[in-house]
Each structure stands twice: as structure tokens, then as C-alpha cells.
PDB file of C-alpha atoms in Angstrom:
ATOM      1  CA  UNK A   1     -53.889  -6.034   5.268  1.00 94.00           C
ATOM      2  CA  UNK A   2     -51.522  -8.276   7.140  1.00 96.00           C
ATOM      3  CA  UNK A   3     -54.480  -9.759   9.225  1.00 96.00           C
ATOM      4  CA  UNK A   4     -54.647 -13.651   7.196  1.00 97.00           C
ATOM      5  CA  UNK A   5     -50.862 -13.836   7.720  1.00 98.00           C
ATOM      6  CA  UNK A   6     -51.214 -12.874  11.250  1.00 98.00           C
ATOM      7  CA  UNK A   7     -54.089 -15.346  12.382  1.00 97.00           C
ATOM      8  CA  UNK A   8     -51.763 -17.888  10.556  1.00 98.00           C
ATOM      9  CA  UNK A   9     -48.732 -17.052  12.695  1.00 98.00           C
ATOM     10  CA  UNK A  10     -50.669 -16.974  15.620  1.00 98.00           C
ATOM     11  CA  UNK A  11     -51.664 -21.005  14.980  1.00 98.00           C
ATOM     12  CA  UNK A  12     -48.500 -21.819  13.670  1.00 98.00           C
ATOM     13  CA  UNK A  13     -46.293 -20.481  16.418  1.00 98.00           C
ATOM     14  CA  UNK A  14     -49.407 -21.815  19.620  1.00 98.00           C
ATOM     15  CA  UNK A  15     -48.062 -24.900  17.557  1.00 98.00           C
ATOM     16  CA  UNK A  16     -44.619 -25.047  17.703  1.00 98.00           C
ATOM     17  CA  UNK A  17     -44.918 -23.911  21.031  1.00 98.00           C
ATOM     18  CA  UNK A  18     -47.076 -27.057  21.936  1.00 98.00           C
ATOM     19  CA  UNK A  19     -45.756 -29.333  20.142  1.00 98.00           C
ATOM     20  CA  UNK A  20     -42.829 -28.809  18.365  1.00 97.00           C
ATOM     21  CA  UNK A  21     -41.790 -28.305  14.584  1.00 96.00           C
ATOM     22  CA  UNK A  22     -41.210 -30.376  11.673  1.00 97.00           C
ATOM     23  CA  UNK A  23     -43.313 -31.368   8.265  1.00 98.00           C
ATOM     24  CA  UNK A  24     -43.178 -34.956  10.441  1.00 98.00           C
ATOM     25  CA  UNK A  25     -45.201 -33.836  13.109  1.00 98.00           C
ATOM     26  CA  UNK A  26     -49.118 -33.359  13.307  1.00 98.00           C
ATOM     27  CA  UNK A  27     -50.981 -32.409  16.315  1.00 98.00           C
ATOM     28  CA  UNK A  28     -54.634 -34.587  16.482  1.00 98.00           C
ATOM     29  CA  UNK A  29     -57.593 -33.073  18.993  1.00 98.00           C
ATOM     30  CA  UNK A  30     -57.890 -36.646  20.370  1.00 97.00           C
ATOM     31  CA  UNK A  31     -60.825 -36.056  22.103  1.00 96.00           C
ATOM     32  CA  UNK A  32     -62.823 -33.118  20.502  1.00 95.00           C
ATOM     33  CA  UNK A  33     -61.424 -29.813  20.152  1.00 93.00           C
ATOM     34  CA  UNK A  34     -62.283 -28.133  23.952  1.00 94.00           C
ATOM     35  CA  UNK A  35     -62.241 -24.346  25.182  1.00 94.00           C
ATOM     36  CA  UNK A  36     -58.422 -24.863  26.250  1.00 96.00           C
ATOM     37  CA  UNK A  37     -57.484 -24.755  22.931  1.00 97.00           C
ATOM     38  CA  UNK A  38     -57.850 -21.172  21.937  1.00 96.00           C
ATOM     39  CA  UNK A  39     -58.139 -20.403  18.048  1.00 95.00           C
ATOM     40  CA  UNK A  40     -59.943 -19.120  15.218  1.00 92.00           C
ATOM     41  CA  UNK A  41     -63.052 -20.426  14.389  1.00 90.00           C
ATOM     42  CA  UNK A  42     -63.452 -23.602  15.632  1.00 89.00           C
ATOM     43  CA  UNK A  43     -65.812 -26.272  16.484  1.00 88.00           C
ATOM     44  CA  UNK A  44     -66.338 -29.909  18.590  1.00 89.00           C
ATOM     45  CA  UNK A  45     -68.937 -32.219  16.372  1.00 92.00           C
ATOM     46  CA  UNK A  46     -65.507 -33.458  14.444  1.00 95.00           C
ATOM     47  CA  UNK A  47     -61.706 -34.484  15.184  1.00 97.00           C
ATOM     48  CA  UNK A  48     -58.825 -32.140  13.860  1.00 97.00           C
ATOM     49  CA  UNK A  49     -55.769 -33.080  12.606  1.00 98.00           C
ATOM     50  CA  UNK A  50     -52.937 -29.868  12.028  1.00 98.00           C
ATOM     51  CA  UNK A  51     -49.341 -29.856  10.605  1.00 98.00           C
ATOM     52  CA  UNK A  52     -47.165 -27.199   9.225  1.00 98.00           C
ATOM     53  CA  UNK A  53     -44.334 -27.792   6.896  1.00 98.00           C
ATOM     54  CA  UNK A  54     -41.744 -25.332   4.880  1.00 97.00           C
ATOM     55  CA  UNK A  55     -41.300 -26.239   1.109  1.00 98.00           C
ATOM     56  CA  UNK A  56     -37.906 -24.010   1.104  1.00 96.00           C
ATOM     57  CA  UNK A  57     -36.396 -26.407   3.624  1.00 96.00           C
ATOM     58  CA  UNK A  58     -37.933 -29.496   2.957  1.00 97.00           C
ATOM     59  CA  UNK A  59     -38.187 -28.900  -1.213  1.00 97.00           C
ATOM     60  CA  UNK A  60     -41.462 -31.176  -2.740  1.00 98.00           C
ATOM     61  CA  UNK A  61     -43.563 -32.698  -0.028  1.00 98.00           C
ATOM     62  CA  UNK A  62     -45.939 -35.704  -0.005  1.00 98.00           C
ATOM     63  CA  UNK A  63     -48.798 -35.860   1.881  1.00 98.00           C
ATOM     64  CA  UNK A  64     -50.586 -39.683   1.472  1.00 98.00           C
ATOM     65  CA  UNK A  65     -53.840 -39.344   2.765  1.00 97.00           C
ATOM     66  CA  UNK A  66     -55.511 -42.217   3.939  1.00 97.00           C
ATOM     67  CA  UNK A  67     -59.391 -42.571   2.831  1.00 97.00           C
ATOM     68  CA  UNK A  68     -62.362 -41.171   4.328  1.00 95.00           C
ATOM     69  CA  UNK A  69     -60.816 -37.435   5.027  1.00 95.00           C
ATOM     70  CA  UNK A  70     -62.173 -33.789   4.563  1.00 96.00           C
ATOM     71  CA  UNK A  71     -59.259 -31.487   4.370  1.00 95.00           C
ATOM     72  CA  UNK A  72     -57.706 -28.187   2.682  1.00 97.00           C
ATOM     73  CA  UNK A  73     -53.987 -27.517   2.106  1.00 98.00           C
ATOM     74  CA  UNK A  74     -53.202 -23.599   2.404  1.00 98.00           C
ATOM     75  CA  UNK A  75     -50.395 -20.849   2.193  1.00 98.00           C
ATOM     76  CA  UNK A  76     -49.489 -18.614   4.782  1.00 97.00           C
ATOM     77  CA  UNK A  77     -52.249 -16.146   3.604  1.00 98.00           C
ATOM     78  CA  UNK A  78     -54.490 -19.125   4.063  1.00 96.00           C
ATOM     79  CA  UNK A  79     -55.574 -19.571   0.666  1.00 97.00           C
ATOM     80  CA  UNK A  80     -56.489 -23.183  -0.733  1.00 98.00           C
ATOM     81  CA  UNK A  81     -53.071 -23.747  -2.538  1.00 98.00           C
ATOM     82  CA  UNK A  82     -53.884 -24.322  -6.648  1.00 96.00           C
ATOM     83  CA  UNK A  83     -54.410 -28.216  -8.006  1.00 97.00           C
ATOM     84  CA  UNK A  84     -53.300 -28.795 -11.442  1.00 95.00           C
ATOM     85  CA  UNK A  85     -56.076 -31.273 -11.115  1.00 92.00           C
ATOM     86  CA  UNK A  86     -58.892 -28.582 -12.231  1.00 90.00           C
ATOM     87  CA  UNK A  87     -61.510 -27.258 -10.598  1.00 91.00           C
ATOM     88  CA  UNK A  88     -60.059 -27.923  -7.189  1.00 93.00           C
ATOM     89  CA  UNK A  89     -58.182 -26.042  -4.868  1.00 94.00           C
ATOM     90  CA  UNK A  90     -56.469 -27.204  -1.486  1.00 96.00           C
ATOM     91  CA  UNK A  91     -58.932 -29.721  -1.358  1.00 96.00           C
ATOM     92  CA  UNK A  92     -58.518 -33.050   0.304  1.00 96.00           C
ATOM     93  CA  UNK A  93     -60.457 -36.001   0.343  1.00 96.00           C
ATOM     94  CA  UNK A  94     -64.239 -36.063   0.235  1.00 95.00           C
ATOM     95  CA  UNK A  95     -64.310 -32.277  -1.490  1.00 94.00           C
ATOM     96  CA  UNK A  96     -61.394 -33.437  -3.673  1.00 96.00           C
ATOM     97  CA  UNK A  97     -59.541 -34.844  -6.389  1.00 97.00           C
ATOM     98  CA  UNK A  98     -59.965 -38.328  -4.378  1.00 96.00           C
ATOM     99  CA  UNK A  99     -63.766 -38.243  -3.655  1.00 96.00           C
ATOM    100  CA  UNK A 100     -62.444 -39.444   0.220  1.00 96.00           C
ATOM    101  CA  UNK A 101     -60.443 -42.275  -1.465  1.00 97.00           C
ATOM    102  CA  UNK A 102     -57.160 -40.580  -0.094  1.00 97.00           C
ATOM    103  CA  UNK A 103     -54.035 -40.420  -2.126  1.00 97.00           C
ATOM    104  CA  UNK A 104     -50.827 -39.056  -2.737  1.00 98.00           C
ATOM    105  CA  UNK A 105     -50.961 -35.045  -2.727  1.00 98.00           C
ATOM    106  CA  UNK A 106     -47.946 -33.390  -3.745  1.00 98.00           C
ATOM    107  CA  UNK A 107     -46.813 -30.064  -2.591  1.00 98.00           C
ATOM    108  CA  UNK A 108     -44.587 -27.790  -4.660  1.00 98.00           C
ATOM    109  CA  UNK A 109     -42.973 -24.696  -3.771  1.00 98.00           C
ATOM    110  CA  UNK A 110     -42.989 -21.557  -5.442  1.00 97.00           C
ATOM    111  CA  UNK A 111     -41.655 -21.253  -8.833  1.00 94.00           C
ATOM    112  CA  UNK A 112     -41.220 -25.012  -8.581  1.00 96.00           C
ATOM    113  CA  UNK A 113     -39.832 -26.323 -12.674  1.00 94.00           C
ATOM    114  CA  UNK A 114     -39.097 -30.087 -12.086  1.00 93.00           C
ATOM    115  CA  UNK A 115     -40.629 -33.406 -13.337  1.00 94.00           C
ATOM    116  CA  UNK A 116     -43.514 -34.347 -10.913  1.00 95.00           C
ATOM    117  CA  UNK A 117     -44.712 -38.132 -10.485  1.00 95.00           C
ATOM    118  CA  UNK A 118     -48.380 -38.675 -12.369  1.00 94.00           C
ATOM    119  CA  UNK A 119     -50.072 -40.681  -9.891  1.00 95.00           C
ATOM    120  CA  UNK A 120     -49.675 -37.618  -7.637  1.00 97.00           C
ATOM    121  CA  UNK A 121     -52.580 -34.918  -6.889  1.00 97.00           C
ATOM    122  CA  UNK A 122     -50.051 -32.060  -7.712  1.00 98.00           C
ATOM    123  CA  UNK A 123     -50.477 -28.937  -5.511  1.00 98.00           C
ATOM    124  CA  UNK A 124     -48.482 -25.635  -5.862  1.00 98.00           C
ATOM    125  CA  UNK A 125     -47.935 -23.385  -3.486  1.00 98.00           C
ATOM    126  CA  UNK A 126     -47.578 -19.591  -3.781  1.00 97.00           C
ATOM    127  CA  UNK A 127     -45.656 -19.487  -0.082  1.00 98.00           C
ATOM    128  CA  UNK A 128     -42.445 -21.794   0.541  1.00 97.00           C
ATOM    129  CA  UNK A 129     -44.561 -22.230   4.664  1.00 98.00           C
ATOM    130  CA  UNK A 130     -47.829 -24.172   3.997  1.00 98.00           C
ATOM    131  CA  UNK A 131     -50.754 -25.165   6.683  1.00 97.00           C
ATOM    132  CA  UNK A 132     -52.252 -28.900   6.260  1.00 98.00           C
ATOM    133  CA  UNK A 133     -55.530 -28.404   8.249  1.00 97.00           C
ATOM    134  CA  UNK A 134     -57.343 -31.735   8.339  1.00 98.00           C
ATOM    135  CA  UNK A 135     -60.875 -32.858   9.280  1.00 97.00           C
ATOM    136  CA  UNK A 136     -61.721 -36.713  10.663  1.00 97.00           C
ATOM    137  CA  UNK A 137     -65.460 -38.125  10.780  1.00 96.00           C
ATOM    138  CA  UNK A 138     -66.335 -40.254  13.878  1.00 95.00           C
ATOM    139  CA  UNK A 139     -70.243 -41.697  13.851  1.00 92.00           C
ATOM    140  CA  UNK A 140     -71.289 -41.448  17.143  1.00 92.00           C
ATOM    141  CA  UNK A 141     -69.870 -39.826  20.391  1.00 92.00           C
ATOM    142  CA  UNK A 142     -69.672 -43.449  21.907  1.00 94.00           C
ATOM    143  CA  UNK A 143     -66.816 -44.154  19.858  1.00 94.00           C
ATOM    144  CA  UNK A 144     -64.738 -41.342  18.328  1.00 96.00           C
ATOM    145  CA  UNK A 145     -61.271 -43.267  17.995  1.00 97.00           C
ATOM    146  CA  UNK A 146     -62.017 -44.954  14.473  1.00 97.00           C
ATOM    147  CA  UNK A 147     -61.864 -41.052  13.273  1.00 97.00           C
ATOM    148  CA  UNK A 148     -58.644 -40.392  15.200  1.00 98.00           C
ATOM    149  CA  UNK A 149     -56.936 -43.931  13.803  1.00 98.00           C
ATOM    150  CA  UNK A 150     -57.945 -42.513  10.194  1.00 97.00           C
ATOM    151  CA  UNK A 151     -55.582 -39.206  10.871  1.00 98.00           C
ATOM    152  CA  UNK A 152     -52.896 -41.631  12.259  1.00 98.00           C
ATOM    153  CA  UNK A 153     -52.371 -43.593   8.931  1.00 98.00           C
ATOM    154  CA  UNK A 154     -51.598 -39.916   7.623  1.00 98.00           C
ATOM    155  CA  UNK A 155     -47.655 -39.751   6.201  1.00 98.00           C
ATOM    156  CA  UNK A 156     -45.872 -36.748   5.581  1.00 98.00           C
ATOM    157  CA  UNK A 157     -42.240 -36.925   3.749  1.00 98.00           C
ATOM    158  CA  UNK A 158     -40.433 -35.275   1.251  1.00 98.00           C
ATOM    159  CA  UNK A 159     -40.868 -36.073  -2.506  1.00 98.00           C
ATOM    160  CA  UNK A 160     -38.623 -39.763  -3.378  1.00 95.00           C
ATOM    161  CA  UNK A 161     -37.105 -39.619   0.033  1.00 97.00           C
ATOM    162  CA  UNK A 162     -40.178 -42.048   1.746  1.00 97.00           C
ATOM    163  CA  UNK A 163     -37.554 -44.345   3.103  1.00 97.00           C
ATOM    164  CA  UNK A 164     -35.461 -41.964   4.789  1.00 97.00           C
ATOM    165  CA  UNK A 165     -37.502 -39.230   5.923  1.00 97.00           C
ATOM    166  CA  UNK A 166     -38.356 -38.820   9.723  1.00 97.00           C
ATOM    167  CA  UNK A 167     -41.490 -40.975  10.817  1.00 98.00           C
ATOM    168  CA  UNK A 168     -44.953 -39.431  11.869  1.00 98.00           C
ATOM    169  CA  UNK A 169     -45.106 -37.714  15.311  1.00 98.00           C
ATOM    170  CA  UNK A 170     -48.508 -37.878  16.371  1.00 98.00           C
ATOM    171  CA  UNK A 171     -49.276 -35.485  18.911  1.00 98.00           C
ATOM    172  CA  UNK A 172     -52.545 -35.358  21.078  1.00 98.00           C
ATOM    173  CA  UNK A 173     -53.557 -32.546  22.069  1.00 98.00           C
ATOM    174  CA  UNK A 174     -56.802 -32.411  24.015  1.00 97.00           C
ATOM    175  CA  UNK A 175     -57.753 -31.180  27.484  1.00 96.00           C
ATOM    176  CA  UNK A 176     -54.256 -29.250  27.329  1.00 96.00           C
ATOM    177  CA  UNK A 177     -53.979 -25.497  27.086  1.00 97.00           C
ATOM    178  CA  UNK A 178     -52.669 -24.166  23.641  1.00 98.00           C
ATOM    179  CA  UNK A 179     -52.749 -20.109  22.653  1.00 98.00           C
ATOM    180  CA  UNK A 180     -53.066 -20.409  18.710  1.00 98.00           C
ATOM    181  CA  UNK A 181     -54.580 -16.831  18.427  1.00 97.00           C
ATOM    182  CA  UNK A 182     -53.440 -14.209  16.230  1.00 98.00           C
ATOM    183  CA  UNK A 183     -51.204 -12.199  18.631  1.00 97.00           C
ATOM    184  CA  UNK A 184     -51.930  -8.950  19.767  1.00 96.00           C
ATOM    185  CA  UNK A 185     -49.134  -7.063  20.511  1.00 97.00           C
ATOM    186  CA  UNK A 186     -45.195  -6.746  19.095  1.00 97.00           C
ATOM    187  CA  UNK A 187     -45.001 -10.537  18.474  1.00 97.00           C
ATOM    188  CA  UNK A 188     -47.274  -9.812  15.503  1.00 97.00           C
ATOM    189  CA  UNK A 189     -44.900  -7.680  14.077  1.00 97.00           C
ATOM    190  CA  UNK A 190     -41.613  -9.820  14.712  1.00 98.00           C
ATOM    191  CA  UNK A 191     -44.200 -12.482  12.876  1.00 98.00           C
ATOM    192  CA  UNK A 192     -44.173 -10.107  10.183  1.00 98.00           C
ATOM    193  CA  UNK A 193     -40.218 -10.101   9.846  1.00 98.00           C
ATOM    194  CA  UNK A 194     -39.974 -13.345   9.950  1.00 97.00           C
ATOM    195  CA  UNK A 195     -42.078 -14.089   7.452  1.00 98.00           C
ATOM    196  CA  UNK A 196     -40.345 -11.264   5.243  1.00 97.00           C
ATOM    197  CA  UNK A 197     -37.116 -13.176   5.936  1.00 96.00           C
ATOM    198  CA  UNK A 198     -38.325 -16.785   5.483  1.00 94.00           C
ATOM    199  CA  UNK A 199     -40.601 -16.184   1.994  1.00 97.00           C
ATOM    200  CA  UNK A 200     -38.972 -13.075   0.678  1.00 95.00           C
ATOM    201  CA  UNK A 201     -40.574 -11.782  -2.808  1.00 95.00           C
ATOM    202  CA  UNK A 202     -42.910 -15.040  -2.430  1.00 96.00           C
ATOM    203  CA  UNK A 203     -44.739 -13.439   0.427  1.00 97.00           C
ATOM    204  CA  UNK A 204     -46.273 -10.408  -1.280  1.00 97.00           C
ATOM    205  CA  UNK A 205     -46.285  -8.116  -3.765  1.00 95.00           C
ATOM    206  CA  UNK A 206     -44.237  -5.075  -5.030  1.00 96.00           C
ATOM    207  CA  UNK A 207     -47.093  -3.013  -2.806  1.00 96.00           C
ATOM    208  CA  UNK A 208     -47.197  -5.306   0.349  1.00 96.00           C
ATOM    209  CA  UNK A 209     -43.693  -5.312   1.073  1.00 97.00           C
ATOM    210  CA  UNK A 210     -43.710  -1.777   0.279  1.00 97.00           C
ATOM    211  CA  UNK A 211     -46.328  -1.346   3.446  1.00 96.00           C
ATOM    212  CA  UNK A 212     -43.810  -3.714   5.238  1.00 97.00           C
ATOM    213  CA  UNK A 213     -41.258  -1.436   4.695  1.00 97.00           C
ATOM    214  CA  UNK A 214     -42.095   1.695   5.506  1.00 96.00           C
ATOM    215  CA  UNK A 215     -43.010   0.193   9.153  1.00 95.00           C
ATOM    216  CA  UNK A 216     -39.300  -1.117   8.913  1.00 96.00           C
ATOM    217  CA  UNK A 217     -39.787  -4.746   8.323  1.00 97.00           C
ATOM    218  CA  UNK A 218     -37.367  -5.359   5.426  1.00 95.00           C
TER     219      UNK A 218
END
């Protein structure tokens, strides 16, 4: 049941342990994503950009895309978070509301009320923790930086606070050994908690922290 949060965890603590935390900072497979990096499902004929970012610290987030992208924007339980702009969901760029012009996408946490800007793709998320999983282009193996300078012009920051928020930390990650598997023994579980402490209610239903709780993770 708890599998999709687990295979989360298991990227999103490989990439804290890498590189750190923060909604600032994105790690970029610089040079094609190689065997070193161990994770689910992945694959070398593109260049990956990955941040992860918490909505109950940070409260609305921006994410300005530059053009020219293919990514998704996902809860903990990695499903494609909900656009107001119908029929999409968690898409960015060329599968989304932007066509691959890029834009300003607009991340809400859950039960979010407030006023939200209109030139904004607005995205609302069901989990305050949220996964920006991002996909760059190059057009021949001679010359893959033009799709690593796209992810670069990417800016993260939280909703009317552009000017003061931290700048982009751009970390490359290539060639360099990073464990981003779902874990296999009691880490999974202390996962488990601290989700459970970090989304509360927002992480499950009435039934799924029922099954939480009767393995003790309250």
C-alpha cells in the first residue's frame, strides 16, 4: 500500500543526502544519467533536472519554467498534482498548459483558500512535500549543454517573495554515486513516520493511517 510513498522517500532522502535540501536547490544529470546513480526507472537519451520542496514550510511556490521543457509536478504518492487549467495534470511544458513555452506554475498546498495571481498555471497539491521531476532535450550527443543551460534558467521561490527568496543551487550530479532507491529495511518505516508527522491527515485517508497505526506509526 505504502509502496509510491516509499520509492518517493527513497529519491527524496538519496537527495538530500547528495545534495542537500531546500525548494532552492535542483540537482541536474549534467552529463546523462549513468549506472552510479541508482533509481527507479530511469534512462540516458535525455538530461534530468530534480528538486523537492515542502508547501507547509515554504506556503505557495513558483516554479518559472523556461521554454522548451517536458516535465510533471507530483505529491508524495507521486501523482501528477491537479491544474485548474483543465485537462492537465502535473504537466509541464511541451505536454502542458504552455505547449513548451514555459511559464509561471504555481504550487498550492493542501486546503490552500487565498487569491492566486492569473497569469499563473495554478497547481494544487494534495501533499504539503511535492517532487518537481524535470526532463531537458539536447539534439545530438556532440553537444548536450544547450539542454542542461535550459534547466539552469529554471527559478524556484515562494509566491510574491521573488526578490528575497534564496537563489538557484544548481547541483551536478553525474559520474557521482547517489542511492535514490526505495529503502529496504527499517529506514522505510522511520520514512513512514515522518511522513505521518510532516503531512498529517493530508497524507492519507481515515483507512491508511489506520494501517499506519496499527504498525505503530502515529
Amino acid at each position: 500500500w505504502a509502496m509510491p510513498l516509499i520509492n518517493t522517500m527513497g529519491m527524496y532522502d538519496g537527495f538530500k543526502d547528495s545534495f542537500g535540501s531546500g525548494y532552492n536547490v535542483m540537482a541536474i544529470w549534467e552529463k546523462r544519467l549513468d549506472a552510479k546513480t541508482r533509481i527507479t526507472t530511469p534512462n540516458s537519451d535525455l538530461i534530468y533536472g530534480i528538486a523537492f520542496a515542502n508547501l507547509g514550510e515554504t506556503g505557495p511556490l513558483v516554479f518559472e519554467a523556461p521554454p522548451k521543457l517536458q516535465g510533471i509536478l507530483l505529491d508524495m504518492w507521486q501523482r501528477p498534482i491537479p491544474c485548474d487549467t483543465k485537462p492537465f495534470a502535473g504537466d509541464v511544458g511541451l505536454p502542458g498548459p504552455d505547449g513548451g513555452a514555459g511559464g509561471k506554475f504555481l504550487l498550492l498546498p493542501p486546503g490552500f483558500k487565498g487569491d492566486v495571481p492569473k497569469d499563473h498555471y495554478v497547481y494544487r497539491s494534495a501533499t504539503n512535500n511535492v517532487f518537481i521531476f524535470l526532463r531537458s532535450f539536447y539534439q545530438s550527443l556532440d553537444n548536450i549543454q544547450p539542454a542542461v543551460d535550459v534547466l539552469k534558467q529554471s527559478v524556484i521561490y515562494p509566491l510574491g517573495k521573488k526578490d528575497s527568496a534564496k537563489p538557484m543551487e544548481f547541483k551536478y550530479a553525474s559520474g557521482k554515486p547517489h542511492e535514490m532507491r526505495p529503502r529496504t529495511d527499517i529506514k522505510a518505516f522511520e520514512e513512514l513516520k515522518w511522513l505521518v508527522d510532516t503531512e498529517g491527515e493530508h497524507l492519507a485517508g481515515a483507512d491508511g493511517l489506520g494501517m499506519l497505526a496499527g504498525v505503530g506509526i502515529i
